[in-house]
Short mmCIF file of C-alpha atoms and ligand atoms in Angstrom, two decimals:
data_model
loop_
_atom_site.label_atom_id
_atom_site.label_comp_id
_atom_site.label_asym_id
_atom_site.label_seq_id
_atom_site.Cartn_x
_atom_site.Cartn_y
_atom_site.Cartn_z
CA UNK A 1 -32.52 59.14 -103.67
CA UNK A 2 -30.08 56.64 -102.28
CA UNK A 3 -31.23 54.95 -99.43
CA UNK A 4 -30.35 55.20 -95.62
CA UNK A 5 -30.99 51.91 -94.00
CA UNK A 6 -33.54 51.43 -92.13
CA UNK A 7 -31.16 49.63 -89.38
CA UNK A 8 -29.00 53.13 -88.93
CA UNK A 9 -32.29 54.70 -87.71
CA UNK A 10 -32.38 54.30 -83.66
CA UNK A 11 -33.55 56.79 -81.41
CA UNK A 12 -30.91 58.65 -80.00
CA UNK A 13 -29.17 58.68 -76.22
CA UNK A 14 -31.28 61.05 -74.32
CA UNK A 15 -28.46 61.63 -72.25
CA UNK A 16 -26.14 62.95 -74.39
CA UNK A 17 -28.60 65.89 -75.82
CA UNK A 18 -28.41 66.95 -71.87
CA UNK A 19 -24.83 66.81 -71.82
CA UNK A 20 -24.84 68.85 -74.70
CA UNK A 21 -27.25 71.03 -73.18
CA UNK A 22 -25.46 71.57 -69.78
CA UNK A 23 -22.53 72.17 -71.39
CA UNK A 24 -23.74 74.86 -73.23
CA UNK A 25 -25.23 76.63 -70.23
CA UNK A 26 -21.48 76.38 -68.79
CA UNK A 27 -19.86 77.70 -71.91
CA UNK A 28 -22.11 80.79 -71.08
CA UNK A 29 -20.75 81.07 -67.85
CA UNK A 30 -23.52 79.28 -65.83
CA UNK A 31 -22.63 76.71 -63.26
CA UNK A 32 -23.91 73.55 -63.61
CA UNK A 33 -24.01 70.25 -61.20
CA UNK A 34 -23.59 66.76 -63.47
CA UNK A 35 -25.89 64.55 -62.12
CA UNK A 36 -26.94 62.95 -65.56
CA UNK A 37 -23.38 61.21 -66.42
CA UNK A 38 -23.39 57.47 -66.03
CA UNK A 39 -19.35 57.33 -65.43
CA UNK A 40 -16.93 57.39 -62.53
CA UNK A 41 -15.07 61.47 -61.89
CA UNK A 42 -12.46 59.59 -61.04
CA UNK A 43 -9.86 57.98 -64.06
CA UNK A 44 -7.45 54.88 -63.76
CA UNK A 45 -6.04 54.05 -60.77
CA UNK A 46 -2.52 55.17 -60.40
CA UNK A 47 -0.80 52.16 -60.29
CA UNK A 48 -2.33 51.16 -63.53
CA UNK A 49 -1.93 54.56 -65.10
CA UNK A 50 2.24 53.55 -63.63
CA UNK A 51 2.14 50.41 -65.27
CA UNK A 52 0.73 51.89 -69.01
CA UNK A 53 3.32 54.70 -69.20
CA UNK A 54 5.87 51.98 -68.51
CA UNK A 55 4.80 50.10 -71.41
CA UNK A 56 4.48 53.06 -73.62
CA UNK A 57 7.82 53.56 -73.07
CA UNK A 58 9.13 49.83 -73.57
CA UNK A 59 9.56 47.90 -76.30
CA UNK A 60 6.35 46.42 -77.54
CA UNK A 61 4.99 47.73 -80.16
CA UNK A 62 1.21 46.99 -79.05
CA UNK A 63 0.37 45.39 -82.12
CA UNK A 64 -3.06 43.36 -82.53
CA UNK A 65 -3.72 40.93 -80.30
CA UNK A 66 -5.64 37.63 -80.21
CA UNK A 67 -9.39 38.53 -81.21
CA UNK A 68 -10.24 36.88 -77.68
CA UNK A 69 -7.70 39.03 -75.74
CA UNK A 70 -4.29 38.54 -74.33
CA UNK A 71 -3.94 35.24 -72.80
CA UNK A 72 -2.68 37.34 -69.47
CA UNK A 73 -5.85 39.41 -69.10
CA UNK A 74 -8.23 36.29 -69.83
CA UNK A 75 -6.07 34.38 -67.14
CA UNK A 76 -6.48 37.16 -64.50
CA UNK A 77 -10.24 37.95 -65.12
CA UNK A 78 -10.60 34.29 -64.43
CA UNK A 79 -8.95 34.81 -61.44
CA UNK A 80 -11.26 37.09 -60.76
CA UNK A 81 -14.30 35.19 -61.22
CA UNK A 82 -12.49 32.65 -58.18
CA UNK A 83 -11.53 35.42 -56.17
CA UNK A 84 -14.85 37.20 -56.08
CA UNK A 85 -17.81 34.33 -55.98
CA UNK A 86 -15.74 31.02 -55.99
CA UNK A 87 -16.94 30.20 -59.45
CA UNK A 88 -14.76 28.18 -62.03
CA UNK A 89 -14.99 29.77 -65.42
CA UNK A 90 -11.70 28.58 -67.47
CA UNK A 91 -9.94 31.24 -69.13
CA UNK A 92 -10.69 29.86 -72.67
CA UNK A 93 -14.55 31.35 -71.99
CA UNK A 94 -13.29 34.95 -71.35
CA UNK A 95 -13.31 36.89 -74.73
CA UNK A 96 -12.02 40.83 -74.00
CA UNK A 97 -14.11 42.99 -75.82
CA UNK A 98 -14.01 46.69 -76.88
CA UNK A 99 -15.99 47.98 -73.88
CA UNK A 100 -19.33 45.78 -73.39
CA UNK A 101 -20.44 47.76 -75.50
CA UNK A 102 -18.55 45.61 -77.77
CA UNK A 103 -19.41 42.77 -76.23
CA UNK A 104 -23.08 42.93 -76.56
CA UNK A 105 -22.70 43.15 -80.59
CA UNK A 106 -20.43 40.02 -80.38
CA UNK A 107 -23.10 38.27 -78.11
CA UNK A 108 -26.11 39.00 -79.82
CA UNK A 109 -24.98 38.62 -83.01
CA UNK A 110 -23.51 34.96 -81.81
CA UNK A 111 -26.96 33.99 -80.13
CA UNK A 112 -29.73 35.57 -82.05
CA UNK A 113 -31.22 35.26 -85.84
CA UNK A 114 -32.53 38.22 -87.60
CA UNK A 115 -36.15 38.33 -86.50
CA UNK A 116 -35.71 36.09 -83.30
CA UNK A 117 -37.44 37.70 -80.19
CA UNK A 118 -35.29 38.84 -77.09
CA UNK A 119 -37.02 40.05 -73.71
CA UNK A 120 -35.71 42.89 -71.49
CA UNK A 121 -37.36 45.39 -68.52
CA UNK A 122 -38.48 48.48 -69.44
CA UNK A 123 -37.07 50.69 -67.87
CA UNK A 124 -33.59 49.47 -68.71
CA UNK A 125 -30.50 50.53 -70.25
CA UNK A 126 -31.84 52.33 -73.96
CA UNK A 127 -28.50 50.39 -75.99
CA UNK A 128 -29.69 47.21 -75.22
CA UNK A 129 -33.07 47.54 -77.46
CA UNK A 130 -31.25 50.27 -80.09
CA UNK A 131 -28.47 47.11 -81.09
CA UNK A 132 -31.02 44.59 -81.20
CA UNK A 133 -32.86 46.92 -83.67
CA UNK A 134 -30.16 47.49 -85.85
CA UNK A 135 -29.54 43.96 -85.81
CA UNK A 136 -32.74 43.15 -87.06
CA UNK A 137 -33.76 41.57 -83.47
CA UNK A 138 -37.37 41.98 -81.75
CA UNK A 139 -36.70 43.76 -78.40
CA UNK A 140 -40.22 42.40 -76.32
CA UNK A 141 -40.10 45.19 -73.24
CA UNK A 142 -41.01 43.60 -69.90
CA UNK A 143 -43.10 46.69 -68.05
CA UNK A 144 -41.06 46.09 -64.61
CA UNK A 145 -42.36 48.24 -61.71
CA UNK A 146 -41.55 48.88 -57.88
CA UNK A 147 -43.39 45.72 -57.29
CA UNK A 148 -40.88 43.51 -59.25
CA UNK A 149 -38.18 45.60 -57.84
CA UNK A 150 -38.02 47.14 -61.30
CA UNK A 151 -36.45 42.93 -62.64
CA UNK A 152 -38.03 40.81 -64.88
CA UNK A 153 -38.98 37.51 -63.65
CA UNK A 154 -40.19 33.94 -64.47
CA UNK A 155 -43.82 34.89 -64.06
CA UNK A 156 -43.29 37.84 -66.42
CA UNK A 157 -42.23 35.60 -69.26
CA UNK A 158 -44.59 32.89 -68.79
CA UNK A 159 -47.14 35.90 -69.70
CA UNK A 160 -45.87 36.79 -72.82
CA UNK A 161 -47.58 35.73 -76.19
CA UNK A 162 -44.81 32.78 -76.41
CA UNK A 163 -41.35 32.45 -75.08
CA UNK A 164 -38.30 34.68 -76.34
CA UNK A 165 -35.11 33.16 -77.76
CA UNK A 166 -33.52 35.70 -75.27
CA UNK A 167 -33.25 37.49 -71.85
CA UNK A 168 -31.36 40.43 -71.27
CA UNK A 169 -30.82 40.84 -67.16
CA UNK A 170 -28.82 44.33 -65.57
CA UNK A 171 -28.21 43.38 -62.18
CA UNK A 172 -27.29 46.10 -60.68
CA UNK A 173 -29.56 47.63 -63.27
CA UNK A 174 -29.23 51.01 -64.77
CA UNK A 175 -31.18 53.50 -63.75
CA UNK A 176 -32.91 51.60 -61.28
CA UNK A 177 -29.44 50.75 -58.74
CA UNK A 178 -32.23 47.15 -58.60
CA UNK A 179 -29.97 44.15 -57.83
CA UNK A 180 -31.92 40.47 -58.60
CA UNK A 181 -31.86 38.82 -55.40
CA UNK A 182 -29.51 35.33 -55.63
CA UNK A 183 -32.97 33.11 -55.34
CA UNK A 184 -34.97 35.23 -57.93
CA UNK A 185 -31.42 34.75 -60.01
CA UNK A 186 -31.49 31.23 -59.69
CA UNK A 187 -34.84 31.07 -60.72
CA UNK A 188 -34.05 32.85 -63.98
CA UNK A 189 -31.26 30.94 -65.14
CA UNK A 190 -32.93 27.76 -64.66
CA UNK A 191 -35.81 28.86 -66.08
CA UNK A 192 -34.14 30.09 -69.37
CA UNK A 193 -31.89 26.96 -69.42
CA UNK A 194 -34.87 24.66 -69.36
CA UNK A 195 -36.97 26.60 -71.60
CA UNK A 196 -33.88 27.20 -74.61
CA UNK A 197 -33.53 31.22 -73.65
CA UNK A 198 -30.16 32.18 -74.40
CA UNK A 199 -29.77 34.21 -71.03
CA UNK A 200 -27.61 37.59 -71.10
CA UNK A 201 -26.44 39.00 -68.12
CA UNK A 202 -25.22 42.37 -67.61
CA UNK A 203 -22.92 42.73 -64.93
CA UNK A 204 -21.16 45.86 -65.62
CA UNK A 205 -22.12 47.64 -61.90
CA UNK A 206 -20.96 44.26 -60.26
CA UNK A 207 -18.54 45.45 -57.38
CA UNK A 208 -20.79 49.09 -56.85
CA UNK A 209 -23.59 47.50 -54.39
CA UNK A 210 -24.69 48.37 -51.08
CA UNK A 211 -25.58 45.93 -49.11
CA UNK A 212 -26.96 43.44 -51.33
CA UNK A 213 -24.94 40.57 -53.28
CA UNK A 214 -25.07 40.78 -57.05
CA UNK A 215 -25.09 37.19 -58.23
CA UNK A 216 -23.08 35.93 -61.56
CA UNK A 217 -24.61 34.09 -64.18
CA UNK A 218 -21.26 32.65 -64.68
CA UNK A 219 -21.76 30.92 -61.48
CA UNK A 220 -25.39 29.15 -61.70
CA UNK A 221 -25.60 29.32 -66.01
CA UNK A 222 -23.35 27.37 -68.71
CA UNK A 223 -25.37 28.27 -71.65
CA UNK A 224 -25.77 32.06 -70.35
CA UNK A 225 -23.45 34.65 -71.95
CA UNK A 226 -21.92 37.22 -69.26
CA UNK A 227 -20.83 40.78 -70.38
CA UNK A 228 -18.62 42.91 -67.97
CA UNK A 229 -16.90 45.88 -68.92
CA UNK A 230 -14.07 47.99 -66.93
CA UNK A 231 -16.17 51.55 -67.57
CA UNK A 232 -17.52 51.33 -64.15
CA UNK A 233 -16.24 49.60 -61.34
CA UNK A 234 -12.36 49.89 -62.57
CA UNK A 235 -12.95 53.25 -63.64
CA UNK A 236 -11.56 53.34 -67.32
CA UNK A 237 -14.99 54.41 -69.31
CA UNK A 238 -12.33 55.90 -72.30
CA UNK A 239 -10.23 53.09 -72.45
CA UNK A 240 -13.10 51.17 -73.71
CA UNK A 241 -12.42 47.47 -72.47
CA UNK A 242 -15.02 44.82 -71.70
CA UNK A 243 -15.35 41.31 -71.37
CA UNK A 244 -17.71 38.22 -72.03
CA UNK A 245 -17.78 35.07 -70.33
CA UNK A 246 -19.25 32.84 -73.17
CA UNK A 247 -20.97 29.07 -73.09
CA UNK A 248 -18.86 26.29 -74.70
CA UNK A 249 -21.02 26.48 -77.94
CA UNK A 250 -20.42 29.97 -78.52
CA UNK A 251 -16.62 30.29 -78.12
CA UNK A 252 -15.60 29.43 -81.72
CA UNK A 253 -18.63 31.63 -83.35
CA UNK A 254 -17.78 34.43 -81.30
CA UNK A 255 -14.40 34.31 -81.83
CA UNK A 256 -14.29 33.74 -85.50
CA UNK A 257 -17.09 37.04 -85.17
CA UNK A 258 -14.81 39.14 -82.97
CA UNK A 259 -11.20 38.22 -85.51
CA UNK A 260 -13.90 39.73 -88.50
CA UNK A 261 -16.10 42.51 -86.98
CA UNK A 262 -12.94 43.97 -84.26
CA UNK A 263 -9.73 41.67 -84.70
CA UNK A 264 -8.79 42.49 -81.43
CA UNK A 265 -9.69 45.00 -78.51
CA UNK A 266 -7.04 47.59 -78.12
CA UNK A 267 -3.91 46.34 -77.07
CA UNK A 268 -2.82 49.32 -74.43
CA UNK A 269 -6.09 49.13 -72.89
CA UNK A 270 -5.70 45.18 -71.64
CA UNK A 271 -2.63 45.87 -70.52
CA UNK A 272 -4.10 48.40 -68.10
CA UNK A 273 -6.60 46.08 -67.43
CA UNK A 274 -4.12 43.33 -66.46
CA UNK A 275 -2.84 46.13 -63.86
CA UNK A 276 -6.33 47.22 -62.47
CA UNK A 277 -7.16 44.29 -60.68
CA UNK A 278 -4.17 44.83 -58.26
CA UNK A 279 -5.51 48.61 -57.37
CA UNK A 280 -8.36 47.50 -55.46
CA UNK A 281 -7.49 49.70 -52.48
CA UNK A 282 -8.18 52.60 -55.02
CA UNK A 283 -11.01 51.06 -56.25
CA UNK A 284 -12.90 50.24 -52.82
CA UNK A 285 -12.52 54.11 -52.15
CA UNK A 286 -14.21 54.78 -55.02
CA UNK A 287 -17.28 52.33 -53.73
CA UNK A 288 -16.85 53.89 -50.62
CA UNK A 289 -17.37 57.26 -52.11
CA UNK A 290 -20.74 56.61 -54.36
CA UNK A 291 -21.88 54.67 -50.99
CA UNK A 292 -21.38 57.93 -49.43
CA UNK A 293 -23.39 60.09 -52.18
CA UNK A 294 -25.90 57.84 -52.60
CA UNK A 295 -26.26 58.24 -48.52
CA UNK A 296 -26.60 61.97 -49.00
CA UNK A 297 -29.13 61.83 -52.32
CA UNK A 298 -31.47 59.19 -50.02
CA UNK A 299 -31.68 61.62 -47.33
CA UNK A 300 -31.54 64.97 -48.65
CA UNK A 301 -33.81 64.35 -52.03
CA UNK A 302 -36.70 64.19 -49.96
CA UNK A 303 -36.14 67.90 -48.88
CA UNK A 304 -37.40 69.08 -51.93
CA UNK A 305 -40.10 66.66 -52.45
CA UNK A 306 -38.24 63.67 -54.23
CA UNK A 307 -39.61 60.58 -52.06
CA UNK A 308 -40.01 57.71 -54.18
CA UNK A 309 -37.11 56.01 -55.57
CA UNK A 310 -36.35 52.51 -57.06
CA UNK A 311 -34.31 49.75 -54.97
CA UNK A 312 -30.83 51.82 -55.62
CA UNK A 313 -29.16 48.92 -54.05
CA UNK A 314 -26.01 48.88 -56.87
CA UNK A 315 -25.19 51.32 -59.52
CA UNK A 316 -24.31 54.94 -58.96
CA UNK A 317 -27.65 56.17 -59.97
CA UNK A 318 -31.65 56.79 -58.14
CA UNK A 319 -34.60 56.62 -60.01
CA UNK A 320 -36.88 58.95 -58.45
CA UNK A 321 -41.03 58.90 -59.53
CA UNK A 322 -41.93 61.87 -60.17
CA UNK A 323 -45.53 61.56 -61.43
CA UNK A 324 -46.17 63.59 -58.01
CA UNK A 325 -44.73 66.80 -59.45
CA UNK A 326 -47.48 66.90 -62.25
CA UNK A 327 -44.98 67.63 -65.29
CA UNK A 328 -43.75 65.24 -68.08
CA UNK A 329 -39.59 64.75 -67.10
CA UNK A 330 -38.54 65.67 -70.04
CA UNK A 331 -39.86 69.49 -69.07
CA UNK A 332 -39.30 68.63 -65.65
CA UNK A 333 -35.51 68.17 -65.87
CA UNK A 334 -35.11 71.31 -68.45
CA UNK A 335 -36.20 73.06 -66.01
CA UNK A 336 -33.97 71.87 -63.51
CA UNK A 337 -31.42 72.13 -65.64
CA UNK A 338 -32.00 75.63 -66.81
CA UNK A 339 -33.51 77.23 -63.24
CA UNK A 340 -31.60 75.10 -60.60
CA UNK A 341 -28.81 74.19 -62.65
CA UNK A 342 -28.65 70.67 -62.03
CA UNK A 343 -28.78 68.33 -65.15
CA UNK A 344 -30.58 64.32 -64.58
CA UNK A 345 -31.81 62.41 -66.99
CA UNK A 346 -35.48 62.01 -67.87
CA UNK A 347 -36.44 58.21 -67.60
CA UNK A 348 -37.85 58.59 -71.33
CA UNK A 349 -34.11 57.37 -72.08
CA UNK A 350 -34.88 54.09 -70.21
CA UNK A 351 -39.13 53.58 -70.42
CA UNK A 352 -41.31 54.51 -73.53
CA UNK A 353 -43.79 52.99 -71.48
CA UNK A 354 -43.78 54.97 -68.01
CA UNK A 355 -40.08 56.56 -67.97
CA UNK A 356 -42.24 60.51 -68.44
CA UNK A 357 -42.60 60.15 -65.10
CA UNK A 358 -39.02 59.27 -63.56
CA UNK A 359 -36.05 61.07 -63.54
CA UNK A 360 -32.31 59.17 -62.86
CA UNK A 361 -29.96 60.86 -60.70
CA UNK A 362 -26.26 59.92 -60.91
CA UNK A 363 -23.89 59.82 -57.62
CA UNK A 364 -21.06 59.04 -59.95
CA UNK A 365 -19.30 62.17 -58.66
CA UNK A 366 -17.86 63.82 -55.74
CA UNK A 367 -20.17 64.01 -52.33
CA UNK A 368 -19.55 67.90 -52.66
CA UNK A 369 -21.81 68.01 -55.82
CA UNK A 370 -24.62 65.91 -54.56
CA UNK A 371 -24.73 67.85 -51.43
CA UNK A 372 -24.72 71.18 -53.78
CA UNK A 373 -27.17 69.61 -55.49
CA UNK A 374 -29.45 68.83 -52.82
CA UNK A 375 -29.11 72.43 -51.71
CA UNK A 376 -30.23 74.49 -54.90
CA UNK A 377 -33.05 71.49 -55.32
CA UNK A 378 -34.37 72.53 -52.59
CA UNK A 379 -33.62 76.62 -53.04
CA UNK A 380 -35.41 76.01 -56.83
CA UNK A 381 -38.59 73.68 -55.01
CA UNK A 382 -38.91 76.79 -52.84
CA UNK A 383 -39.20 79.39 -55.91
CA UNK A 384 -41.71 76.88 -57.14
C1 PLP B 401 -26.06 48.90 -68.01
C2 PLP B 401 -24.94 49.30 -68.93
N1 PLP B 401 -24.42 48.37 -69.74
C3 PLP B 401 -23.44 48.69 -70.61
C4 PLP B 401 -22.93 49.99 -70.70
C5 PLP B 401 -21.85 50.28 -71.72
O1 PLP B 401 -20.62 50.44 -71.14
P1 PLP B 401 -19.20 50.21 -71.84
O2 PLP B 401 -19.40 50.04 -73.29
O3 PLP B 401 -18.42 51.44 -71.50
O4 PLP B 401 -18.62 48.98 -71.20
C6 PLP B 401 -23.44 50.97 -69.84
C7 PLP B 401 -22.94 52.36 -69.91
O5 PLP B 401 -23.42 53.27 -69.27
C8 PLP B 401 -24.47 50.62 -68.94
O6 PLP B 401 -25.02 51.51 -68.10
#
């Protein structure tokens, strides 16, 4: 028999077998609310989308570009970094990636050995642990509950057996919404600076917070590696553009990484990213929407018995305990799914440890849906 590699063999996104799911349920005519999708409704902004069909129609023939990104974007993302938290990151740090996605192959594979051990919160995002796997990297899960705000902190890593090479931080975290509070940041980044822990912070739901301040490691780290993406915030999932903001020591391994694994990001895509930071009256109605659903899934959830939830203070998603409902989520949301017609996500994607008992709501869509939600929640509670 020829071999499979043991690498090719992680577990797959939970999400996408109830996309598949739902969507099968609406090809037989049923209606179905998406509250499982971790991605804006809404596309580009317009301006952008302006500025793309201008180029398509020019002269350039959008050929590679440099491995780190057009010299433009990097210049204007480190614009952004002054604009938004008064930190000075020089452009030569920024390296565009394809989506963080991307980026999180180029940074672990820059920072981490086969068989080095990297911490991260369970629950968390699932790809984090799945591409260290395949990269031969120990994920160590950090069981983060309600009382930790659902973050890993300094005390949770002085428990383990011995320190990590690595810390993985989402801040705003998926599917919590938990934002790591600028002290408890602080404390992190020094700690892993002192202590040799490459620190990676995720900071792809920087810009969607309510109320709270998301802080940068770009601002209190220089050995930590940043990724951002423009899935989320700047609404462009598809285009599949990301960023890293990368420590001194890094830039030439990463780049010489990137020129071999990608050569460059796709070419189109930067140059709507160039245009997206100008749309920001778009994007702040976006914000302003999600701050509105989120509003209406806080209050209304409760209604039909959902009443313990995670910090949601950033994101577009609540992660709502369910162990009160007596049913593992996995059933739980099928049956949502299939009798209400609402599709989530059972936490299982996010927590082997406790995630049977949580399930994540998205408010990445339109306030209509999450009130329609609420509604035949509570219709389908009432049917018991
Ligand atoms: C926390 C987190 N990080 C990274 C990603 C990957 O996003 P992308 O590759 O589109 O930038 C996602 C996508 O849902 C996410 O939730």
């Amino acid at each position: 028999m020829i071999k499979v590699a043991k690498r090719a063999l992680v577990p797959p996104f939970i999400v996408m077998d109830v996309m598949r799911e739902a969507a099968a349920l609406e090809a037989a005519g049923r209606s179905i609310i998406h509250l499982e999708v971790g991605q804006p409704s809404t596309g580009i902004p317009q301006a952008a989308a302006k500025q793309v069909a201008r180029i398509v129609g020019g002269d350039d023939p959008l050929g590679y570009t440099l491995a780190s990104g057009l010299p433009a974007l990097r210049s204007r993302i480190a614009r952004h970094y002054r604009d938004m938290y008064g930190a000075d990151v020089a452009a030569e740090r920024i390296f565009v990636t394809t989506g963080s996605s991307g980026g999180f192959v180029l940074a672990f594979l820059s920072a981490f050995e086969a068989g080095d051990r990297v911490a991260l919160a369970a629950p968390g995002y699932p790809a984090y642990r799945h591409i260290l796997t395949s990269l031969g990297v120990v994920a160590e899960l950090i069981e983060v509950d309600a009382a930790a705000r659902y973050q890993p902190t300094v005390a949770h890593l002085k428990k383990l057996p011995r320190l990590p090479e690595g810390l993985i931080v989402g801040s705003p975290a998926n599917p919590t919404g938990s934002v790591i509070l600028p002290d408890a940041f602080r404390e992190l980044a020094a700690f892993c600076d002192t202590n040799g822990i490459r620190l990676i912070s995720d900071e792809i739901y920087h810009g969607i917070t309510f109320g709270v301040t998301a802080t940068t490691a770009a601002g209190v780290s220089d050995t930590a590696i940043v990724v951002n993406s423009f899935s989320k915030y700047f609404s462009m999932t598809g285009w599949r553009l990301g960023w890293l903001v990368v420590p001194e020591d890094l830039k030439r391994p990463l780049e010489c990484l990137a020129q071999n694994l990608f050569i460059a990001p796709p070419a189109i895509s930067q140059h709507a990213g160039i245009a997206v930071f100008d749309c920001r009256a778009e994007l702040e109605a976006n914000v302003a929407r999600y701050a509105r659903n989120r509003e209406v899934l806080l209050r209304r959830l409760p209604e039909s018995g959902f009443t313990h939830f995670a910090p949601a203070d950033g994101a577009f998603y609540i992660y709502a305990d369910i162990s009160g409902f007596g049913e593992d989520a996995a059933a739980f949301c099928k049956r949502m799914l299939n009798e209400a017609g609402v599709a989530t996500t059972p936490g299982t994607d996010f927590d082997p440890f406790h995630g049977h008992h949580f399930v994540r709501f998205s408010f990445a869509g339109s306030t209509a849906d999450m009130e329609e939600a609420c509604t035949r929640l509570v219709n389908w509670r009432a049917q018991g």
